[in-house]
mmCIF file of C-alpha atoms in Angstrom:
data_model
loop_
_atom_site.group_PDB
_atom_site.id
_atom_site.type_symbol
_atom_site.label_atom_id
_atom_site.label_comp_id
_atom_site.label_asym_id
_atom_site.label_seq_id
_atom_site.Cartn_x
_atom_site.Cartn_y
_atom_site.Cartn_z
ATOM 1 C CA UNK A 7 -4.153 -34.831 9.021
ATOM 2 C CA UNK A 8 -5.849 -33.608 12.165
ATOM 3 C CA UNK A 9 -8.303 -35.558 14.305
ATOM 4 C CA UNK A 10 -11.018 -33.286 12.908
ATOM 5 C CA UNK A 11 -10.748 -35.150 9.599
ATOM 6 C CA UNK A 12 -11.565 -38.426 11.358
ATOM 7 C CA UNK A 13 -14.607 -36.961 13.089
ATOM 8 C CA UNK A 14 -15.911 -35.140 10.024
ATOM 9 C CA UNK A 15 -15.743 -38.037 7.571
ATOM 10 C CA UNK A 16 -14.676 -41.628 7.303
ATOM 11 C CA UNK A 17 -12.651 -42.951 4.354
ATOM 12 C CA UNK A 18 -14.546 -43.657 1.155
ATOM 13 C CA UNK A 19 -12.878 -47.078 0.818
ATOM 14 C CA UNK A 20 -9.610 -48.826 1.741
ATOM 15 C CA UNK A 21 -6.681 -46.930 0.214
ATOM 16 C CA UNK A 22 -4.434 -48.498 -2.421
ATOM 17 C CA UNK A 23 -1.666 -46.840 -4.464
ATOM 18 C CA UNK A 24 -0.086 -48.025 -7.713
ATOM 19 C CA UNK A 25 3.238 -46.311 -8.387
ATOM 20 C CA UNK A 26 4.166 -47.234 -11.947
ATOM 21 C CA UNK A 27 7.769 -48.357 -12.395
ATOM 22 C CA UNK A 28 8.881 -44.883 -13.340
ATOM 23 C CA UNK A 29 7.530 -43.460 -10.057
ATOM 24 C CA UNK A 30 8.589 -46.104 -7.565
ATOM 25 C CA UNK A 31 10.902 -43.815 -5.602
ATOM 26 C CA UNK A 32 8.246 -41.124 -5.214
ATOM 27 C CA UNK A 33 5.602 -43.777 -4.480
ATOM 28 C CA UNK A 34 7.651 -45.211 -1.617
ATOM 29 C CA UNK A 35 8.089 -41.745 -0.091
ATOM 30 C CA UNK A 36 4.351 -41.088 -0.343
ATOM 31 C CA UNK A 37 3.616 -44.485 1.207
ATOM 32 C CA UNK A 38 5.837 -43.728 4.213
ATOM 33 C CA UNK A 39 4.304 -40.270 4.644
ATOM 34 C CA UNK A 40 0.737 -41.602 4.696
ATOM 35 C CA UNK A 41 1.679 -44.356 7.160
ATOM 36 C CA UNK A 42 3.241 -41.784 9.479
ATOM 37 C CA UNK A 43 0.295 -39.375 9.128
ATOM 38 C CA UNK A 44 -2.265 -42.027 10.016
ATOM 39 C CA UNK A 45 -0.291 -43.478 12.900
ATOM 40 C CA UNK A 46 0.089 -40.006 14.368
ATOM 41 C CA UNK A 47 -3.572 -39.128 13.886
ATOM 42 C CA UNK A 48 -4.797 -42.384 15.437
ATOM 43 C CA UNK A 49 -2.458 -42.004 18.408
ATOM 44 C CA UNK A 50 -3.985 -38.594 19.146
ATOM 45 C CA UNK A 51 -7.494 -40.061 19.360
ATOM 46 C CA UNK A 52 -8.821 -41.964 22.335
ATOM 47 C CA UNK A 53 -11.109 -44.047 20.158
ATOM 48 C CA UNK A 54 -11.650 -43.718 16.391
ATOM 49 C CA UNK A 55 -15.241 -43.099 15.320
ATOM 50 C CA UNK A 56 -14.968 -45.774 12.640
ATOM 51 C CA UNK A 57 -13.306 -49.077 11.869
ATOM 52 C CA UNK A 58 -12.161 -49.965 8.352
ATOM 53 C CA UNK A 59 -10.063 -52.914 7.276
ATOM 54 C CA UNK A 60 -6.642 -51.839 6.046
ATOM 55 C CA UNK A 61 -6.946 -48.248 7.239
ATOM 56 C CA UNK A 62 -3.914 -48.395 9.527
ATOM 57 C CA UNK A 63 -1.474 -50.622 7.636
ATOM 58 C CA UNK A 64 2.241 -50.796 6.931
ATOM 59 C CA UNK A 65 1.917 -50.625 3.150
ATOM 60 C CA UNK A 66 -0.556 -49.003 0.738
ATOM 61 C CA UNK A 67 1.437 -49.808 -2.405
ATOM 62 C CA UNK A 68 -0.012 -52.407 -4.764
ATOM 63 C CA UNK A 69 2.108 -55.324 -5.995
ATOM 64 C CA UNK A 70 1.942 -55.614 -9.781
ATOM 65 C CA UNK A 71 4.022 -56.557 -12.841
ATOM 66 C CA UNK A 72 4.132 -55.267 -16.420
ATOM 67 C CA UNK A 73 6.087 -57.973 -18.289
ATOM 68 C CA UNK A 74 6.906 -57.666 -21.990
ATOM 69 C CA UNK A 75 7.243 -60.219 -24.744
ATOM 70 C CA UNK A 76 10.186 -60.251 -27.134
ATOM 71 C CA UNK A 77 8.182 -58.301 -29.699
ATOM 72 C CA UNK A 78 7.677 -55.411 -27.280
ATOM 73 C CA UNK A 79 4.063 -56.334 -26.503
ATOM 74 C CA UNK A 80 3.130 -56.068 -22.828
ATOM 75 C CA UNK A 81 0.490 -56.821 -20.248
ATOM 76 C CA UNK A 82 -0.228 -55.902 -16.622
ATOM 77 C CA UNK A 83 -0.745 -58.406 -13.817
ATOM 78 C CA UNK A 84 -1.984 -57.156 -10.433
ATOM 79 C CA UNK A 85 -1.036 -59.521 -7.616
ATOM 80 C CA UNK A 86 -3.774 -58.635 -5.138
ATOM 81 C CA UNK A 87 -7.481 -57.912 -5.037
ATOM 82 C CA UNK A 88 -8.658 -54.459 -6.150
ATOM 83 C CA UNK A 89 -12.298 -54.981 -5.277
ATOM 84 C CA UNK A 90 -13.879 -52.049 -3.481
ATOM 85 C CA UNK A 91 -10.673 -50.025 -2.983
ATOM 86 C CA UNK A 92 -10.001 -46.319 -3.446
ATOM 87 C CA UNK A 93 -7.218 -46.607 -6.030
ATOM 88 C CA UNK A 94 -4.665 -43.906 -6.827
ATOM 89 C CA UNK A 95 -2.335 -44.507 -9.791
ATOM 90 C CA UNK A 96 0.816 -42.361 -10.085
ATOM 91 C CA UNK A 97 2.590 -42.108 -13.455
ATOM 92 C CA UNK A 98 5.463 -40.037 -14.838
ATOM 93 C CA UNK A 99 4.849 -39.714 -18.582
ATOM 94 C CA UNK A 100 8.254 -38.175 -19.377
ATOM 95 C CA UNK A 101 10.615 -40.581 -17.652
ATOM 96 C CA UNK A 102 13.431 -41.018 -20.164
ATOM 97 C CA UNK A 103 15.352 -43.287 -17.796
ATOM 98 C CA UNK A 104 12.950 -46.224 -18.153
ATOM 99 C CA UNK A 105 13.810 -48.914 -20.703
ATOM 100 C CA UNK A 106 12.598 -52.286 -21.990
ATOM 101 C CA UNK A 107 13.899 -54.976 -24.353
ATOM 102 C CA UNK A 108 12.374 -55.478 -27.804
ATOM 103 C CA UNK A 109 13.847 -57.871 -30.374
ATOM 104 C CA UNK A 110 16.997 -58.217 -28.254
ATOM 105 C CA UNK A 111 17.558 -54.457 -28.289
ATOM 106 C CA UNK A 112 17.162 -51.996 -25.424
ATOM 107 C CA UNK A 113 14.535 -49.343 -26.127
ATOM 108 C CA UNK A 114 13.730 -46.201 -24.164
ATOM 109 C CA UNK A 115 10.108 -45.871 -23.091
ATOM 110 C CA UNK A 116 8.195 -42.953 -24.563
ATOM 111 C CA UNK A 117 5.226 -40.979 -23.191
ATOM 112 C CA UNK A 118 3.012 -43.179 -25.373
ATOM 113 C CA UNK A 119 4.397 -46.300 -23.668
ATOM 114 C CA UNK A 120 3.703 -44.873 -20.214
ATOM 115 C CA UNK A 121 0.136 -43.960 -21.153
ATOM 116 C CA UNK A 122 -0.414 -47.489 -22.420
ATOM 117 C CA UNK A 123 1.010 -48.979 -19.200
ATOM 118 C CA UNK A 124 -1.367 -46.752 -17.238
ATOM 119 C CA UNK A 125 -4.309 -48.079 -19.245
ATOM 120 C CA UNK A 126 -3.057 -51.645 -18.734
ATOM 121 C CA UNK A 127 -3.153 -51.152 -14.951
ATOM 122 C CA UNK A 128 -6.716 -49.835 -15.170
ATOM 123 C CA UNK A 129 -7.758 -52.764 -17.365
ATOM 124 C CA UNK A 130 -6.141 -55.277 -14.986
ATOM 125 C CA UNK A 131 -8.376 -53.955 -12.193
ATOM 126 C CA UNK A 132 -11.362 -55.310 -14.159
ATOM 127 C CA UNK A 133 -13.643 -52.510 -12.968
ATOM 128 C CA UNK A 134 -13.451 -53.674 -9.338
ATOM 129 C CA UNK A 135 -12.141 -50.524 -7.530
ATOM 130 C CA UNK A 136 -14.698 -48.303 -5.833
ATOM 131 C CA UNK A 137 -12.972 -45.265 -7.338
ATOM 132 C CA UNK A 138 -9.937 -44.650 -9.568
ATOM 133 C CA UNK A 139 -7.879 -41.461 -9.430
ATOM 134 C CA UNK A 140 -4.914 -40.899 -11.756
ATOM 135 C CA UNK A 141 -2.078 -38.675 -10.515
ATOM 136 C CA UNK A 142 -0.244 -37.535 -13.636
ATOM 137 C CA UNK A 143 2.085 -34.701 -12.530
ATOM 138 C CA UNK A 144 3.263 -33.937 -16.072
ATOM 139 C CA UNK A 145 0.070 -34.052 -18.093
ATOM 140 C CA UNK A 146 0.464 -36.389 -21.072
ATOM 141 C CA UNK A 147 0.984 -34.277 -24.234
ATOM 142 C CA UNK A 148 0.172 -31.216 -22.129
ATOM 143 C CA UNK A 149 1.854 -28.938 -24.665
ATOM 144 C CA UNK A 150 -0.404 -30.219 -27.447
ATOM 145 C CA UNK A 151 -3.594 -28.775 -26.009
ATOM 146 C CA UNK A 152 -4.621 -26.154 -28.608
ATOM 147 C CA UNK A 153 -5.333 -26.587 -32.306
ATOM 148 C CA UNK A 154 -3.867 -23.795 -34.466
ATOM 149 C CA UNK A 155 -4.041 -25.609 -37.815
ATOM 150 C CA UNK A 156 -5.019 -29.134 -38.877
ATOM 151 C CA UNK A 157 -3.303 -30.988 -36.025
ATOM 152 C CA UNK A 158 -4.110 -33.536 -33.355
ATOM 153 C CA UNK A 159 -5.370 -32.754 -29.848
ATOM 154 C CA UNK A 160 -3.458 -35.491 -28.041
ATOM 155 C CA UNK A 161 -3.948 -34.344 -24.450
ATOM 156 C CA UNK A 162 -7.713 -33.975 -24.763
ATOM 157 C CA UNK A 163 -7.991 -37.376 -26.434
ATOM 158 C CA UNK A 164 -5.980 -39.076 -23.688
ATOM 159 C CA UNK A 165 -8.148 -37.530 -20.956
ATOM 160 C CA UNK A 166 -11.295 -38.753 -22.677
ATOM 161 C CA UNK A 167 -9.851 -42.257 -23.032
ATOM 162 C CA UNK A 168 -9.023 -42.417 -19.316
ATOM 163 C CA UNK A 169 -12.445 -41.300 -18.088
ATOM 164 C CA UNK A 170 -14.107 -43.715 -20.515
ATOM 165 C CA UNK A 171 -12.159 -46.501 -18.763
ATOM 166 C CA UNK A 172 -13.574 -45.551 -15.362
ATOM 167 C CA UNK A 173 -11.160 -42.920 -14.051
ATOM 168 C CA UNK A 174 -13.110 -40.463 -11.916
ATOM 169 C CA UNK A 175 -10.496 -37.751 -11.365
ATOM 170 C CA UNK A 176 -7.249 -36.630 -13.036
ATOM 171 C CA UNK A 177 -4.730 -34.859 -10.782
ATOM 172 C CA UNK A 178 -1.894 -32.868 -12.284
ATOM 173 C CA UNK A 179 0.570 -30.175 -11.194
ATOM 174 C CA UNK A 180 1.268 -26.772 -12.765
ATOM 175 C CA UNK A 181 -0.518 -27.717 -15.980
ATOM 176 C CA UNK A 182 0.810 -26.035 -19.100
ATOM 177 C CA UNK A 183 -2.765 -24.905 -19.778
ATOM 178 C CA UNK A 184 -5.502 -26.248 -17.513
ATOM 179 C CA UNK A 185 -8.215 -25.288 -19.994
ATOM 180 C CA UNK A 186 -7.656 -28.728 -21.487
ATOM 181 C CA UNK A 187 -9.984 -29.974 -18.726
ATOM 182 C CA UNK A 188 -12.830 -28.752 -20.947
ATOM 183 C CA UNK A 189 -12.375 -32.065 -22.778
ATOM 184 C CA UNK A 190 -13.861 -33.902 -19.747
ATOM 185 C CA UNK A 191 -16.407 -31.418 -18.314
ATOM 186 C CA UNK A 192 -18.326 -34.049 -16.311
ATOM 187 C CA UNK A 193 -15.291 -35.539 -14.552
ATOM 188 C CA UNK A 194 -12.822 -34.320 -11.957
ATOM 189 C CA UNK A 195 -9.672 -32.452 -12.984
ATOM 190 C CA UNK A 196 -7.529 -30.966 -10.201
ATOM 191 C CA UNK A 197 -4.531 -28.795 -11.024
ATOM 192 C CA UNK A 198 -2.328 -28.323 -7.954
ATOM 193 C CA UNK A 199 0.397 -25.713 -7.663
ATOM 194 C CA UNK A 200 3.932 -26.158 -6.347
ATOM 195 C CA UNK A 201 4.588 -22.531 -5.350
ATOM 196 C CA UNK A 202 4.749 -23.160 -1.589
ATOM 197 C CA UNK A 203 7.298 -25.970 -1.927
ATOM 198 C CA UNK A 204 9.465 -23.888 -4.282
ATOM 199 C CA UNK A 205 9.506 -20.844 -1.982
ATOM 200 C CA UNK A 206 10.224 -23.024 1.042
ATOM 201 C CA UNK A 207 13.172 -24.735 -0.706
ATOM 202 C CA UNK A 208 14.616 -21.495 -2.134
ATOM 203 C CA UNK A 209 14.517 -19.845 1.294
ATOM 204 C CA UNK A 210 16.125 -22.841 3.022
ATOM 205 C CA UNK A 211 18.944 -23.116 0.452
ATOM 206 C CA UNK A 212 19.569 -19.339 0.395
ATOM 207 C CA UNK A 213 19.288 -18.129 3.993
ATOM 208 C CA UNK A 214 20.676 -14.703 3.043
ATOM 209 C CA UNK A 215 17.933 -13.957 0.503
ATOM 210 C CA UNK A 216 15.794 -10.889 1.235
ATOM 211 C CA UNK A 217 12.173 -11.141 0.162
ATOM 212 C CA UNK A 218 10.891 -7.614 -0.346
ATOM 213 C CA UNK A 219 10.257 -5.313 -3.336
ATOM 214 C CA UNK A 220 13.703 -3.716 -3.045
ATOM 215 C CA UNK A 221 15.683 -6.959 -3.225
ATOM 216 C CA UNK A 222 13.776 -9.536 -5.283
ATOM 217 C CA UNK A 223 11.582 -9.750 -8.384
ATOM 218 C CA UNK A 224 9.552 -12.496 -10.081
ATOM 219 C CA UNK A 225 9.971 -12.926 -13.852
ATOM 220 C CA UNK A 226 7.959 -14.970 -16.354
ATOM 221 C CA UNK A 227 9.915 -15.990 -19.484
ATOM 222 C CA UNK A 228 6.812 -15.817 -21.692
ATOM 223 C CA UNK A 229 3.159 -14.884 -21.811
ATOM 224 C CA UNK A 230 2.018 -18.429 -21.045
ATOM 225 C CA UNK A 231 3.555 -18.320 -17.571
ATOM 226 C CA UNK A 232 2.268 -14.872 -16.647
ATOM 227 C CA UNK A 233 -0.529 -16.074 -14.345
ATOM 228 C CA UNK A 234 1.931 -18.247 -12.452
ATOM 229 C CA UNK A 235 4.356 -15.334 -12.026
ATOM 230 C CA UNK A 236 1.531 -12.996 -10.954
ATOM 231 C CA UNK A 237 0.580 -15.444 -8.211
ATOM 232 C CA UNK A 238 4.163 -15.731 -6.962
ATOM 233 C CA UNK A 239 4.594 -11.950 -6.956
ATOM 234 C CA UNK A 240 1.299 -11.396 -5.152
ATOM 235 C CA UNK A 241 2.006 -14.025 -2.493
ATOM 236 C CA UNK A 242 5.529 -12.700 -1.887
ATOM 237 C CA UNK A 243 4.520 -9.041 -2.060
ATOM 238 C CA UNK A 244 7.066 -8.157 -4.760
ATOM 239 C CA UNK A 245 7.020 -6.894 -8.356
ATOM 240 C CA UNK A 246 6.912 -9.064 -11.457
ATOM 241 C CA UNK A 247 8.146 -8.763 -15.020
ATOM 242 C CA UNK A 248 7.371 -10.497 -18.279
ATOM 243 C CA UNK A 249 9.201 -11.322 -21.492
ATOM 244 C CA UNK A 250 6.792 -11.124 -24.419
ATOM 245 C CA UNK A 251 7.768 -13.351 -27.324
ATOM 246 C CA UNK A 252 6.206 -12.841 -30.743
ATOM 247 C CA UNK A 253 6.187 -16.230 -32.480
ATOM 248 C CA UNK A 254 5.693 -17.335 -36.052
ATOM 249 C CA UNK A 255 2.856 -19.852 -35.807
ATOM 250 C CA UNK A 256 3.019 -20.616 -39.522
ATOM 251 C CA UNK A 257 6.281 -22.544 -39.086
ATOM 252 C CA UNK A 258 7.608 -25.396 -36.970
ATOM 253 C CA UNK A 259 11.306 -25.860 -36.188
ATOM 254 C CA UNK A 260 12.148 -29.024 -34.203
ATOM 255 C CA UNK A 261 8.517 -29.167 -33.130
ATOM 256 C CA UNK A 262 8.427 -25.567 -31.877
ATOM 257 C CA UNK A 263 7.278 -22.279 -33.375
ATOM 258 C CA UNK A 264 10.275 -19.945 -33.929
ATOM 259 C CA UNK A 265 10.525 -16.702 -31.957
ATOM 260 C CA UNK A 266 10.444 -13.573 -34.128
ATOM 261 C CA UNK A 267 11.141 -10.958 -31.439
ATOM 262 C CA UNK A 268 11.321 -10.589 -27.638
ATOM 263 C CA UNK A 269 10.410 -7.603 -25.472
ATOM 264 C CA UNK A 270 10.733 -7.127 -21.696
ATOM 265 C CA UNK A 271 7.763 -5.688 -19.851
ATOM 266 C CA UNK A 272 8.595 -4.641 -16.294
ATOM 267 C CA UNK A 273 10.514 -2.312 -14.023
ATOM 268 C CA UNK A 274 14.251 -2.068 -13.441
ATOM 269 C CA UNK A 275 15.856 -5.369 -12.364
ATOM 270 C CA UNK A 276 19.295 -3.932 -11.623
ATOM 271 C CA UNK A 277 20.776 -5.276 -8.389
ATOM 272 C CA UNK A 278 17.798 -7.510 -7.621
ATOM 273 C CA UNK A 279 17.662 -11.258 -7.108
ATOM 274 C CA UNK A 280 15.386 -12.900 -9.678
ATOM 275 C CA UNK A 281 12.949 -15.794 -9.346
ATOM 276 C CA UNK A 282 12.592 -17.015 -12.932
ATOM 277 C CA UNK A 283 9.385 -19.078 -12.941
ATOM 278 C CA UNK A 284 8.244 -21.601 -15.555
ATOM 279 C CA UNK A 285 6.448 -24.947 -15.751
ATOM 280 C CA UNK A 286 9.211 -26.861 -17.543
ATOM 281 C CA UNK A 287 12.735 -26.696 -18.875
ATOM 282 C CA UNK A 288 13.190 -28.790 -22.019
ATOM 283 C CA UNK A 289 16.013 -27.643 -24.302
ATOM 284 C CA UNK A 290 16.779 -24.719 -21.995
ATOM 285 C CA UNK A 291 17.139 -22.238 -24.865
ATOM 286 C CA UNK A 292 14.282 -19.960 -23.787
ATOM 287 C CA UNK A 293 15.097 -19.835 -20.084
ATOM 288 C CA UNK A 294 18.808 -19.199 -20.733
ATOM 289 C CA UNK A 295 18.079 -16.441 -23.273
ATOM 290 C CA UNK A 296 15.918 -14.738 -20.661
ATOM 291 C CA UNK A 297 18.585 -15.192 -17.972
ATOM 292 C CA UNK A 298 21.220 -13.615 -20.248
ATOM 293 C CA UNK A 299 18.927 -10.674 -20.943
ATOM 294 C CA UNK A 300 18.349 -10.181 -17.211
ATOM 295 C CA UNK A 301 22.088 -10.287 -16.502
ATOM 296 C CA UNK A 302 22.661 -7.667 -19.201
ATOM 297 C CA UNK A 303 20.096 -5.526 -17.418
ATOM 298 C CA UNK A 304 22.081 -5.785 -14.174
ATOM 299 C CA UNK A 305 20.211 -8.511 -12.301
ATOM 300 C CA UNK A 306 21.969 -9.982 -9.276
ATOM 301 C CA UNK A 307 21.370 -13.699 -8.581
ATOM 302 C CA UNK A 308 19.026 -15.671 -10.837
ATOM 303 C CA UNK A 309 17.152 -18.647 -9.397
ATOM 304 C CA UNK A 310 15.451 -20.724 -12.109
ATOM 305 C CA UNK A 311 12.377 -22.470 -10.687
ATOM 306 C CA UNK A 312 10.696 -24.956 -13.043
ATOM 307 C CA UNK A 313 8.272 -27.694 -12.063
ATOM 308 C CA UNK A 314 9.492 -30.278 -14.555
ATOM 309 C CA UNK A 315 13.145 -30.668 -15.481
ATOM 310 C CA UNK A 316 12.933 -32.484 -18.820
ATOM 311 C CA UNK A 317 16.458 -31.582 -20.030
ATOM 312 C CA UNK A 318 15.665 -33.027 -23.455
ATOM 313 C CA UNK A 319 18.969 -31.773 -24.943
ATOM 314 C CA UNK A 320 21.125 -32.751 -21.996
ATOM 315 C CA UNK A 321 22.864 -30.268 -19.693
ATOM 316 C CA UNK A 322 25.904 -29.119 -21.737
ATOM 317 C CA UNK A 323 24.339 -25.743 -22.536
ATOM 318 C CA UNK A 324 23.258 -25.276 -18.911
ATOM 319 C CA UNK A 325 26.736 -26.169 -17.661
ATOM 320 C CA UNK A 326 28.307 -23.574 -19.966
ATOM 321 C CA UNK A 327 25.810 -20.922 -18.902
ATOM 322 C CA UNK A 328 26.476 -21.655 -15.232
ATOM 323 C CA UNK A 329 30.225 -21.320 -15.785
ATOM 324 C CA UNK A 330 29.534 -17.937 -17.411
ATOM 325 C CA UNK A 331 27.565 -16.898 -14.305
ATOM 326 C CA UNK A 332 24.353 -16.549 -16.333
ATOM 327 C CA UNK A 333 22.318 -18.131 -13.520
ATOM 328 C CA UNK A 334 22.974 -19.300 -9.965
ATOM 329 C CA UNK A 335 20.622 -22.209 -9.272
ATOM 330 C CA UNK A 336 18.030 -24.451 -10.912
ATOM 331 C CA UNK A 337 15.165 -25.872 -8.861
ATOM 332 C CA UNK A 338 12.959 -28.675 -10.198
ATOM 333 C CA UNK A 339 10.525 -31.001 -8.441
ATOM 334 C CA UNK A 340 10.783 -34.757 -7.998
ATOM 335 C CA UNK A 341 7.469 -35.129 -9.867
ATOM 336 C CA UNK A 342 9.361 -36.174 -12.986
ATOM 337 C CA UNK A 343 12.491 -38.231 -13.583
ATOM 338 C CA UNK A 344 15.835 -36.611 -12.896
ATOM 339 C CA UNK A 345 19.052 -38.609 -13.539
ATOM 340 C CA UNK A 346 21.900 -38.682 -11.036
ATOM 341 C CA UNK A 347 24.008 -36.776 -13.558
ATOM 342 C CA UNK A 348 21.755 -33.756 -13.098
ATOM 343 C CA UNK A 349 21.230 -34.233 -9.360
ATOM 344 C CA UNK A 350 24.990 -33.992 -8.820
ATOM 345 C CA UNK A 351 25.344 -30.646 -10.631
ATOM 346 C CA UNK A 352 26.515 -27.819 -8.322
ATOM 347 C CA UNK A 353 23.604 -25.630 -9.397
ATOM 348 C CA UNK A 354 20.812 -28.197 -9.027
ATOM 349 C CA UNK A 355 18.284 -28.412 -6.173
ATOM 350 C CA UNK A 356 15.395 -30.864 -5.877
ATOM 351 C CA UNK A 357 12.007 -29.765 -4.525
ATOM 352 C CA UNK A 358 10.342 -32.691 -2.738
ATOM 353 C CA UNK A 359 6.569 -33.004 -3.289
ATOM 354 C CA UNK A 360 6.015 -36.329 -1.492
ATOM 355 C CA UNK A 361 4.459 -34.747 1.628
ATOM 356 C CA UNK A 362 2.175 -32.621 -0.520
ATOM 357 C CA UNK A 363 0.940 -35.584 -2.571
ATOM 358 C CA UNK A 364 0.452 -37.717 0.541
ATOM 359 C CA UNK A 365 -1.717 -34.961 2.030
ATOM 360 C CA UNK A 366 -3.743 -34.800 -1.200
ATOM 361 C CA UNK A 367 -4.263 -38.582 -1.307
ATOM 362 C CA UNK A 368 -5.117 -38.809 2.385
ATOM 363 C CA UNK A 369 -7.611 -35.946 2.132
ATOM 364 C CA UNK A 370 -9.317 -37.326 -0.978
ATOM 365 C CA UNK A 371 -9.505 -40.797 0.543
ATOM 366 C CA UNK A 372 -11.553 -39.208 3.343
ATOM 367 C CA UNK A 373 -13.700 -37.642 0.602
ATOM 368 C CA UNK A 374 -13.155 -34.112 1.916
ATOM 369 C CA UNK A 375 -12.277 -30.830 0.212
ATOM 370 C CA UNK A 376 -8.735 -30.103 -0.992
ATOM 371 C CA UNK A 377 -9.312 -26.356 -1.409
ATOM 372 C CA UNK A 378 -7.064 -25.508 1.535
ATOM 373 C CA UNK A 379 -4.279 -27.562 -0.099
ATOM 374 C CA UNK A 380 -4.654 -25.809 -3.458
ATOM 375 C CA UNK A 381 -4.471 -22.261 -2.054
ATOM 376 C CA UNK A 382 -1.056 -21.880 -0.414
ATOM 377 C CA UNK A 383 -1.019 -18.072 -0.209
ATOM 378 C CA UNK A 384 -1.199 -17.866 3.574
ATOM 379 C CA UNK A 385 1.448 -20.550 4.060
ATOM 380 C CA UNK A 386 3.800 -18.733 1.670
ATOM 381 C CA UNK A 387 3.286 -15.455 3.505
ATOM 382 C CA UNK A 388 3.978 -17.183 6.822
ATOM 383 C CA UNK A 389 7.296 -18.476 5.426
ATOM 384 C CA UNK A 390 8.235 -15.005 4.158
ATOM 385 C CA UNK A 391 7.356 -13.341 7.459
ATOM 386 C CA UNK A 392 9.276 -15.924 9.490
ATOM 387 C CA UNK A 393 12.303 -15.639 7.188
ATOM 388 C CA UNK A 394 12.346 -11.846 7.170
ATOM 389 C CA UNK A 395 11.989 -11.706 10.961
ATOM 390 C CA UNK A 396 15.221 -13.695 11.246
#
């Protein structure tokens, strides 16, 4: 944050951050980043234009506990005052590594459990914070956002519950479909994109990559990710392609609509490196089918870039595909849980978003616009130009 931010606006209220148990590692990184940012900014100023208690501190993380009874019931206890603070709560709704004990048996926490813990934290604040912002990188039930037949609208319902409890703004990343914000039209809903961090990491881990229309192409595995792929292609100045999947919406197989047919829409991919872009990788079936099709069409290296690595069926199928040279690398962010088993895979790369989130929190705490953080086009083009000049 530059000194201009200090002169233009003072913080709305003292900053506090709750990193739910499933986001402690990311929360600690964000905490360190904000501390460093503020120390640096204050050192560059002769005299700050304002004075606020707790602005320049060594810790913004809130101390709290969520104990459980033997029946599985739980509560939240916050160990410090929340009165008048600008509170940011970070939660990972798909952390399958978090567990608790119920009736002497270990039980994995589900997205429903994480949503309930989030609401417990809000309730424990007793309405005292000046403002509450929820950072939910993977939007709870984000895939259940449209009603095709008589079915629930879980994501919309959850958003309405949160704002009814006093949450002013919901922040998410690469939303599966951000039109779900229509459920809360009078409240804030910010959908941030991770494109800059992905490009930066791909370039750093593949210094020999050539980013131009002759050597690289952006591919979307389905129609839902087309806008995301169009943005990547436009920012990089390369072509894009799309796999169109015709689905049978009258049936559900393992919670998903079966694919009837697939068709590739795009130019020749032969000899080109491929950026395969999507918002999540769950079972991996779709992304691997697309990668196989691209290899059959003569594609060179395939870099799979997905925001959320859910790996709901494990990694056995991915391991086999990697051994068959179907793809070269998988990039996922640290916005959602990733076990050490996956982190140690030879094809896996983590994209760190802690600096990005710290910049978002710091900017919002000063009650200033985040538009320059949302639009990363110029920063991506600067990376490409610098890389190509080398």
